Coordinates of C-alpha atoms in Angstrom, one line a residue:
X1 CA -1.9 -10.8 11.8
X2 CA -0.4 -7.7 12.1
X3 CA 1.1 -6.4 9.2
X4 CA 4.4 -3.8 9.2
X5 CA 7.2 -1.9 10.7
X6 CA 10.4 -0.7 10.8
X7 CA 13.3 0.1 13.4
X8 CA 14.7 3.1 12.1
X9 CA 13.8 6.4 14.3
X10 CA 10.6 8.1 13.6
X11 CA 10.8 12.1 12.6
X12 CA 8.4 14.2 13.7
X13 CA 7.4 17.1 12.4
X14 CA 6.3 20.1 14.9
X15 CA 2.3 20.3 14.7
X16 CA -0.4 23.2 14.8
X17 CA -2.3 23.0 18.0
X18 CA -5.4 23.0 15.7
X19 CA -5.6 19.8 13.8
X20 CA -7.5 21.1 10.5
X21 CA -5.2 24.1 10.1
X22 CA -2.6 21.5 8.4
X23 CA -1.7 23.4 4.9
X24 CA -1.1 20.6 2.0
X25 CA 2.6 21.0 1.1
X26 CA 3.5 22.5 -1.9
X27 CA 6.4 20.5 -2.8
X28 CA 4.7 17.0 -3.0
X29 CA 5.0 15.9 -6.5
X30 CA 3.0 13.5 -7.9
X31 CA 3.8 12.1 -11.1
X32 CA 1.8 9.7 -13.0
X33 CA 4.5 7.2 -14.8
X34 CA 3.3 5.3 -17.4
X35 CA 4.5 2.0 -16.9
X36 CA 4.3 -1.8 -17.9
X37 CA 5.8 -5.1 -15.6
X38 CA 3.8 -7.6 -17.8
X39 CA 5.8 -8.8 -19.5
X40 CA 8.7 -8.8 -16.9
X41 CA 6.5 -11.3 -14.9
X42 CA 5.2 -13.9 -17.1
X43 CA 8.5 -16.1 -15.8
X44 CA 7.8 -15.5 -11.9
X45 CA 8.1 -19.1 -10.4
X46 CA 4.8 -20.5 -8.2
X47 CA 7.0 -19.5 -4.7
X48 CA 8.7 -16.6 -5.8
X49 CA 9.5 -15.5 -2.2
X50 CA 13.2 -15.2 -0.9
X51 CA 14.6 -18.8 -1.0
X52 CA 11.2 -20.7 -2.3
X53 CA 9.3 -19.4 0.9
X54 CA 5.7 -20.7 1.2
X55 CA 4.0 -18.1 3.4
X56 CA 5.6 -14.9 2.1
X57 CA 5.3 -16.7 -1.5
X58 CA 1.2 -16.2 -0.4
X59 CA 1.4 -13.2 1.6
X60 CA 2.6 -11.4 -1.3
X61 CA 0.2 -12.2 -3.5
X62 CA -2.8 -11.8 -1.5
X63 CA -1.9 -8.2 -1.0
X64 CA -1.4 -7.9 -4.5
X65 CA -4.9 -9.8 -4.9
X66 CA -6.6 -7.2 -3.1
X67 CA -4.9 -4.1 -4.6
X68 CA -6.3 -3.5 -8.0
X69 CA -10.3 -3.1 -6.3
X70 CA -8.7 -1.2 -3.8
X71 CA -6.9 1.2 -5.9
X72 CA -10.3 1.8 -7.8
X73 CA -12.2 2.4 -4.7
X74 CA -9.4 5.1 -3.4
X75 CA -10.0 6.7 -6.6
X76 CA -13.7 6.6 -6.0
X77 CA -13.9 8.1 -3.2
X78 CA -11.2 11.0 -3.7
X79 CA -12.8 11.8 -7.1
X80 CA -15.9 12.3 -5.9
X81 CA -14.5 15.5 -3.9
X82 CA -12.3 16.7 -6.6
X83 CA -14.6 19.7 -7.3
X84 CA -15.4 20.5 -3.9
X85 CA -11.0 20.9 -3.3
X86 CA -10.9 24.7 -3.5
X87 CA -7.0 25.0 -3.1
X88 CA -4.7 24.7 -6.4
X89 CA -1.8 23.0 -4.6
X90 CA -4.2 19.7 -3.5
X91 CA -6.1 19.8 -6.8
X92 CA -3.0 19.4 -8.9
X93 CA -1.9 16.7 -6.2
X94 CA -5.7 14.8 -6.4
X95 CA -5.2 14.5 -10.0
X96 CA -1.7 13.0 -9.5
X97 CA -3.6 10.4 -6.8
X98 CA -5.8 9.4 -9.2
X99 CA -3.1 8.6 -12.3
X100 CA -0.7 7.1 -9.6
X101 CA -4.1 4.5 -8.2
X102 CA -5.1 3.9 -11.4
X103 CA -1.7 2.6 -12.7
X104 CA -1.3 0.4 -9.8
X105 CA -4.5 -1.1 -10.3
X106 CA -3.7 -2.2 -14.0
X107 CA -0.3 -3.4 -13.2
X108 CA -1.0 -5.8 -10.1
X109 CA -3.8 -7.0 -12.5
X110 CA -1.1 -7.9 -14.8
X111 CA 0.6 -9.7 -11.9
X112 CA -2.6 -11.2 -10.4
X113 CA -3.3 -13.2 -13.5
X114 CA 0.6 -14.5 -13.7
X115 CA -0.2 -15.5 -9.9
X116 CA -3.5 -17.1 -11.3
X117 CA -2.1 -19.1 -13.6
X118 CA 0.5 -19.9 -11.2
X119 CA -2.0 -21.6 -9.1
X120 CA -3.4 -18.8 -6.6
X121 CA -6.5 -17.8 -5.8
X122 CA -6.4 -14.4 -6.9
X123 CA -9.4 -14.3 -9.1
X124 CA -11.8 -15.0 -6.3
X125 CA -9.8 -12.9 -3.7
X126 CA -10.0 -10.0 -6.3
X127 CA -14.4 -10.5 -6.6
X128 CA -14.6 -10.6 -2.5
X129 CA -12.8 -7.1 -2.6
X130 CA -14.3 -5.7 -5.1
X131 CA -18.0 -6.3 -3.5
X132 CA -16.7 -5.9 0.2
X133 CA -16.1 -2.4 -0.8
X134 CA -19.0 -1.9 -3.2
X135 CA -21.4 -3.0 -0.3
X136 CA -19.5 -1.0 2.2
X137 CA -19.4 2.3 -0.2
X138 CA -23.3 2.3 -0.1
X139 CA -23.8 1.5 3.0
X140 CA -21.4 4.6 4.2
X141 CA -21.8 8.0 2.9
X142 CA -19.0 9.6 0.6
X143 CA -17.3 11.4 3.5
X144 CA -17.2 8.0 5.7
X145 CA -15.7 6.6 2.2
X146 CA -13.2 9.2 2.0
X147 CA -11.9 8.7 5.6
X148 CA -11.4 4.8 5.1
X149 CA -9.9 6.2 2.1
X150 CA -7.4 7.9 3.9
X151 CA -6.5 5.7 6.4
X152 CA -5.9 2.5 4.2
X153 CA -3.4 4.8 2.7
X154 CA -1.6 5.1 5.8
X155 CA -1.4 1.3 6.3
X156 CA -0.3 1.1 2.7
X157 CA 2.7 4.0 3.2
X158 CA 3.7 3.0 6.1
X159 CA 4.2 -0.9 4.6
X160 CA 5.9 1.4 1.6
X161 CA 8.3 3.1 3.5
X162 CA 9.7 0.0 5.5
X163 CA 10.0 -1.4 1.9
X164 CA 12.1 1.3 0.9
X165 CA 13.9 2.0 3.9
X166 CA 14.8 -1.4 4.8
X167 CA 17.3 -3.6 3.0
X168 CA 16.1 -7.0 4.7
X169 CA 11.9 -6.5 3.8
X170 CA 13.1 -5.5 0.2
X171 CA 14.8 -9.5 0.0
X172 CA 11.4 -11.0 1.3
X173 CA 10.2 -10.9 -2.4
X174 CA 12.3 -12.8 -3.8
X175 CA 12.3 -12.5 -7.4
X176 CA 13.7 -9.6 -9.1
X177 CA 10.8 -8.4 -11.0
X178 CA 8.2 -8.8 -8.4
X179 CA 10.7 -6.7 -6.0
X180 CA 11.2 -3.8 -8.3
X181 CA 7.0 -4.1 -8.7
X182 CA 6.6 -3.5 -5.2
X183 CA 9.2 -1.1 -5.2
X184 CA 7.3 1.7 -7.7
X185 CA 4.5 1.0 -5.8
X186 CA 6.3 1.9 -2.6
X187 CA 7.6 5.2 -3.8
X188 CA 4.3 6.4 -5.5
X189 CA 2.7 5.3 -2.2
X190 CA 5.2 7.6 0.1
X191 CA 4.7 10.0 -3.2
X192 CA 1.0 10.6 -2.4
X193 CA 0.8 9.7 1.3
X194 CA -0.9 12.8 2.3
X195 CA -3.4 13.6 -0.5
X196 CA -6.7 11.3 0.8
X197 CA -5.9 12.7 4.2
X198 CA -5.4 16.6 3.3
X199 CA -8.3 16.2 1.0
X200 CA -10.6 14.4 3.6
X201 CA -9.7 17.6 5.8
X202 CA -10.3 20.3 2.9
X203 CA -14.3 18.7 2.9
X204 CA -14.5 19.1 6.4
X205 CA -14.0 15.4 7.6
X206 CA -14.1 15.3 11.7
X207 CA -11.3 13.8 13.6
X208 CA -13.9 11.8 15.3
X209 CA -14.8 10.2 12.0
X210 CA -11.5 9.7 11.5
X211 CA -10.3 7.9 14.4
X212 CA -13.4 5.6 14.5
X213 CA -13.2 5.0 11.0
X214 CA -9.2 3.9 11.4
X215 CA -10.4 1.4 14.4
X216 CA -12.8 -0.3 12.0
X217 CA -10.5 -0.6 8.8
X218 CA -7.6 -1.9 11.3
X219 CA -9.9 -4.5 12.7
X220 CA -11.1 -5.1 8.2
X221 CA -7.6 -4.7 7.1
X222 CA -5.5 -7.0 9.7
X223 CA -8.7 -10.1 9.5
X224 CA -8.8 -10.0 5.4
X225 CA -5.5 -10.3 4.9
X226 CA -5.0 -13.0 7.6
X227 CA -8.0 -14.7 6.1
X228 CA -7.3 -14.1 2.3
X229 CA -3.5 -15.9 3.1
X230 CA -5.1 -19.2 4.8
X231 CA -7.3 -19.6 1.8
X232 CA -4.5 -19.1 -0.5
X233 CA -2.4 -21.7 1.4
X234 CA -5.0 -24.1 1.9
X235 CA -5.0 -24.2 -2.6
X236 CA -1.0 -24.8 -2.6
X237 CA -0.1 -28.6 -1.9
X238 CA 3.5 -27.5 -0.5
X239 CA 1.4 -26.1 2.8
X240 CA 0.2 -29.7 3.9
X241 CA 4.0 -30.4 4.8
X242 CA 4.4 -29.3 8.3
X243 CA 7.7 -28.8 9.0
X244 CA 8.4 -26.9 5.9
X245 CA 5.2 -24.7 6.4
X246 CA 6.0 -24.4 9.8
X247 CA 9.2 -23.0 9.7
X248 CA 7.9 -20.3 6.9
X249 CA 5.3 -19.3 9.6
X250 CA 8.0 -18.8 12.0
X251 CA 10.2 -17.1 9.2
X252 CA 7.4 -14.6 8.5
X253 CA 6.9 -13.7 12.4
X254 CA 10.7 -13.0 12.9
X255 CA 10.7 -10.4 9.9
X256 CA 10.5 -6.9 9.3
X257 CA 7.2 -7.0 7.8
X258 CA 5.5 -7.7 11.6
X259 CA 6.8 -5.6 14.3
X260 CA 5.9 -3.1 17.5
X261 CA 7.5 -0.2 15.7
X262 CA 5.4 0.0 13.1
X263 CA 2.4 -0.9 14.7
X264 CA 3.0 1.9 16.7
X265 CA 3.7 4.2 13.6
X266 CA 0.3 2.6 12.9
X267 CA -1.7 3.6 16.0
X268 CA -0.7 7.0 15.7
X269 CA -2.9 8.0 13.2
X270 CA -5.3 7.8 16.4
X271 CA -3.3 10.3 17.9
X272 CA -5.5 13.7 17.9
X273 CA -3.4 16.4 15.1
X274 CA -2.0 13.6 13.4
X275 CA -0.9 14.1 10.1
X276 CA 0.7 11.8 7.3
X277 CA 4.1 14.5 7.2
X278 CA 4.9 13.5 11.6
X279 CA 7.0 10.9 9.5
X280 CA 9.0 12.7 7.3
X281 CA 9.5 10.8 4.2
X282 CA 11.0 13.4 1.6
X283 CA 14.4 12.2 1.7
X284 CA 13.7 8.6 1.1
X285 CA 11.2 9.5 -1.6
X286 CA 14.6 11.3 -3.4
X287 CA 16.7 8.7 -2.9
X288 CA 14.4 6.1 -4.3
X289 CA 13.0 8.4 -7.2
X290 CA 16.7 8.9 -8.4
X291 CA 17.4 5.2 -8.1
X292 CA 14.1 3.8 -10.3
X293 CA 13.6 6.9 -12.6
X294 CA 16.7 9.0 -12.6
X295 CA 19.3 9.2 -15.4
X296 CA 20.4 5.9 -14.8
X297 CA 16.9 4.7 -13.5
X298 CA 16.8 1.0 -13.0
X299 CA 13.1 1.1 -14.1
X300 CA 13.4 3.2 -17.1
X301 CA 12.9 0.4 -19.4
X302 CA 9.7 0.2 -18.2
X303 CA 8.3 3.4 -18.9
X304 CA 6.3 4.3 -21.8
X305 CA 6.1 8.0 -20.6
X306 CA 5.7 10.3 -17.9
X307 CA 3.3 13.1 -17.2

């Protein structure tokens, strides 16, 4: 299953010959919001997908499933670097990556047990992550950690930024309160795109680890989620009828969420110099800052503070 894409043009940034000469940006804020959606999602129906639909219903919710271990291993493995960053700029954008991943842990652990109770396996697709990546974290070394690190965080912002650049991917979830958790994830995932990567290349992190590392997490990434949305469906009664089920299958291939563009987008992290910024972002960001958390921030009710 190949997750993404989008069909808006792609900017691209001009790049340094040298790939590790790349300078961290020093207008990439990182806020850590302090926020809650648990008690917006304690009504969130069992298919809570646009229209009732079964396989996005699932898809959903195993990505959220897998999230919270996730977040907790990024953090892992960036904060185990934090002292060897030398530069200010990436150090004050670390500690930003760290708030932002912890708060999306807690908060799709709020959702995961409304999804629990609501009949999915999220529980046990919550304990397979979690040990998946404690057994891969010893048997790779912290650098190894860091670059799977950084390129699960380009899957993850390039699924953000089709969320929050495209109208028809935002619909797919349905319910209002499970879209507008996706959305804050979205932005804080465009907000702190770059930070694994730039500090992956401030330790001295090889593009040949890099690349190889990307080919094995696509391989990880693409199989566990196709195989933690089969077991999810094969608990949910409404996926033994076959014409319904059928017709959410082909629902889910026709959308935004799988497409060439943003596999491409995907493969170019192979590409030798790439860099996070070749999709420039910054506007988009803006625009969806202002919408959630601006004066008239349609998520402001949810905040309990900002730092």
């Amino acid at each position: 299953m190949v997750v993404v894409a989008s069909s808006g043009p792609t900017c691209q940034q001009p790049r340094s010959p040298d790939p590790m000469t790349h300078e961290p940006r020093t207008d990439r804020k990182v806020p850590t919001r302090r926020i809650s959606f648990e008690a917006s999602l304690r009504d969130v129906p069992r298919h809570f997908a646009a229209e009732g639909d079964i396989v996005l219903s699932h898809f959903a919710a195993s990505l959220s499933a897998v999230f919270p271990d996730g977040e907790d291993f990024f953090v892992r493995s960036v904060r185990h670097f934090r002292d060897q960053v030398a530069d200010p700029e990436l150090k004050r954008q670390v500690a930003g990556f760290i708030g932002q991943e912890a708060m999306h842990g807690r908060e799709h652990r709020a959702f995961n047990r409304r999804l629990a109770a609501l009949g999915y396996p999220t529980r046990l697709l919550e304990r397979i992550t979690e040990r998946g990546l404690a057994l891969g974290g010893r048997l790779m070394g912290p650098k190894a950690n860091l670059a799977v690190t950084a390129a699960l965080e380009h899957y993850t912002a390039t699924i953000a930024e089709l969320v929050l650049r495209d109208e028809e991917t935002r619909a797919l979830f349905g319910h209002g309160e499970v879209k507008n958790l996706f959305l804050w994830h979205a932005l804080e995932e465009s907000e702190h795109k770059a930070v694994a990567f730039d500090t992956y290349r401030a330790v001295g992190g090889t593009e040949g680890m890099r690349v190889a590392v990307m080919k094995l997490v696509t391989v990880g990434f693409i199989g566990g989620m196709a195989l933690a949305v089969v077991v999810s469906l094969l608990g949910d009664r409404a996926a033994y009828r076959p014409r319904p089920l059928l017709a959410s299958v082909r629902r889910f291939w026709r959308s935004p969420i799988v497409s060439r563009d943003l596999w491409r987008q995907l493969r170019a992290y192979n590409r030798r110099g790439f860099h996070p910024d070749d999709q420039d972002a910054s506007a988009l960001v803006e625009q969806w800052r202002d919408e959630l958390f601006g004066s008239a921030g349609t998520l402001n009710d949810k905040l309990a503070g900002a730092a």
